[in-house]
């Protein structure tokens, strides 16, 4: 296993070393203008002497100072390099400028994008939520108390804006009722209290993309062109949610309302397993009869893999729904780099506990992805941190097949794993393959 991790890290280290050497070739360093972006769409412009050598920790301190954030923010946020093709969390000693110089190489290594797409892709330095922040730590950080009360409100605001971004991007798969509730909260924050004279259906319809993920309104708009739908239009439910949340807060002071609304928005997001995750692209095999597979070949489903401090979630991108959510207490995993197979990309093997027909067994899902190494590293770090906190339950009870499956209710509520959507291999707890 040690050899496997060395191979995984070597490629990354070689790129980092190459970036440093490339920067050194430029001779004397000059001042570099850097924009540090936050998820509230505000940027901090700074000119740094020897900016080529600035570390992520240096940029982090600038944001803390400029936004007046409290010391506990060091655990809440981190510095990332983010682009439409790839997102990388930086360690404190990483040098963003140097890594950005080799962004094309990182994209070629970790994405399936074309050469033209990679050439056009450019990363920005983003200050956003630390993927290693637990839900309990987040709740504590936003309480607000003592001399840091106002700055903790800034933490709350930034977390709200990041959650809002992930909702609109379709990364958080939720019940439709919760999407409408979130849209109502967001409307009160950004559009003000509901006013029937100014807030009309056409305005809500024009703003759907800012408040909802695409699958909530695009398909429904297409149905309207085909014929009458029994479902109420999204903009109508949007307006109703805005009207309701406005009525609930009509007697409150603006400042206290904002704090409450930010918190309400996050509390809805907290219920879902994808919250606080880093996201990765991948594909899995669709279940298929052997004869059909022999004729048509292997059919695949594009998936989005979300990894946070509690577990792993797999979302079907074609029909946006969560098909698998597994807490670390029920998870084993392995990385197959497929280095000896020219036509295969790396694969993350996820093994999880499952109860079927009164018996307990395990199933294995193969996720093929250029980012499998990144997923493997993040799961490994998350599990180690969970063990250090003493919050990861042991699995000794499963040895004789008589134990109950441990269920992280906070992680798995709102989710029913959809086994029929995945091509799985099934094993008994003794390790014997039972069926494909």
Short mmCIF file of C-alpha atoms in Angstrom, two decimals, residues 38-41 76-77 87 126-130 133 135 138 142 154-174 178-179 181-183 185-186 189-190 209-214 261-272 274-277 279:
data_model
loop_
_atom_site.label_atom_id
_atom_site.label_comp_id
_atom_site.label_asym_id
_atom_site.label_seq_id
_atom_site.Cartn_x
_atom_site.Cartn_y
_atom_site.Cartn_z
CA UNK A 38 -14.74 34.63 -2.33
CA UNK A 39 -18.04 32.86 -2.96
CA UNK A 40 -19.99 36.07 -2.35
CA UNK A 41 -18.55 37.13 -5.75
CA UNK A 76 -13.47 26.86 8.47
CA UNK A 77 -11.96 27.96 5.15
CA UNK A 87 -10.89 22.33 -8.34
CA UNK A 126 -10.79 30.98 -4.36
CA UNK A 127 -11.30 31.34 -0.61
CA UNK A 128 -13.97 28.80 0.30
CA UNK A 129 -15.09 26.16 2.78
CA UNK A 130 -12.49 23.71 4.03
CA UNK A 133 -14.52 21.00 8.28
CA UNK A 135 -20.71 19.72 10.28
CA UNK A 138 -19.38 24.52 11.21
CA UNK A 142 -21.39 30.34 13.08
CA UNK A 154 -19.26 37.12 8.04
CA UNK A 155 -18.44 33.40 8.29
CA UNK A 156 -22.17 32.68 8.16
CA UNK A 157 -22.60 34.91 5.11
CA UNK A 158 -19.73 33.28 3.19
CA UNK A 159 -20.98 29.77 3.94
CA UNK A 160 -24.44 30.80 2.75
CA UNK A 161 -23.09 32.13 -0.56
CA UNK A 162 -21.09 28.96 -1.17
CA UNK A 163 -24.09 26.75 -0.43
CA UNK A 164 -26.21 28.90 -2.75
CA UNK A 165 -23.64 28.43 -5.52
CA UNK A 166 -23.65 24.64 -5.10
CA UNK A 167 -27.45 24.52 -5.13
CA UNK A 168 -27.68 26.51 -8.37
CA UNK A 169 -24.96 24.34 -9.93
CA UNK A 170 -27.01 21.22 -9.22
CA UNK A 171 -24.44 19.72 -6.88
CA UNK A 172 -26.88 19.38 -3.97
CA UNK A 173 -29.69 17.00 -4.91
CA UNK A 174 -32.75 17.75 -2.75
CA UNK A 178 -36.61 22.16 -0.12
CA UNK A 179 -35.48 23.76 -3.39
CA UNK A 181 -37.89 26.82 0.46
CA UNK A 182 -34.29 27.78 -0.35
CA UNK A 183 -35.40 29.92 -3.28
CA UNK A 185 -35.16 32.47 1.55
CA UNK A 186 -32.74 33.64 -1.15
CA UNK A 189 -32.33 38.23 1.04
CA UNK A 190 -31.71 39.55 -2.48
CA UNK A 209 -31.34 30.06 -13.08
CA UNK A 210 -30.10 32.16 -10.14
CA UNK A 211 -32.26 30.36 -7.59
CA UNK A 212 -32.65 26.78 -8.83
CA UNK A 213 -30.52 24.01 -10.37
CA UNK A 214 -31.18 23.44 -14.10
CA UNK A 261 -32.12 33.64 6.89
CA UNK A 262 -28.50 32.63 6.30
CA UNK A 263 -28.82 30.09 9.08
CA UNK A 264 -32.16 28.77 7.81
CA UNK A 265 -30.68 28.27 4.35
CA UNK A 266 -27.74 26.30 5.73
CA UNK A 267 -29.93 24.23 8.04
CA UNK A 268 -31.87 22.92 5.04
CA UNK A 269 -28.62 22.08 3.22
CA UNK A 270 -27.20 20.32 6.29
CA UNK A 271 -29.83 17.59 5.95
CA UNK A 272 -28.28 16.25 2.77
CA UNK A 274 -23.54 16.14 -0.32
CA UNK A 275 -23.20 19.24 1.85
CA UNK A 276 -19.63 20.39 2.48
CA UNK A 277 -18.18 18.06 -0.13
CA UNK A 279 -16.87 17.13 -6.10
#
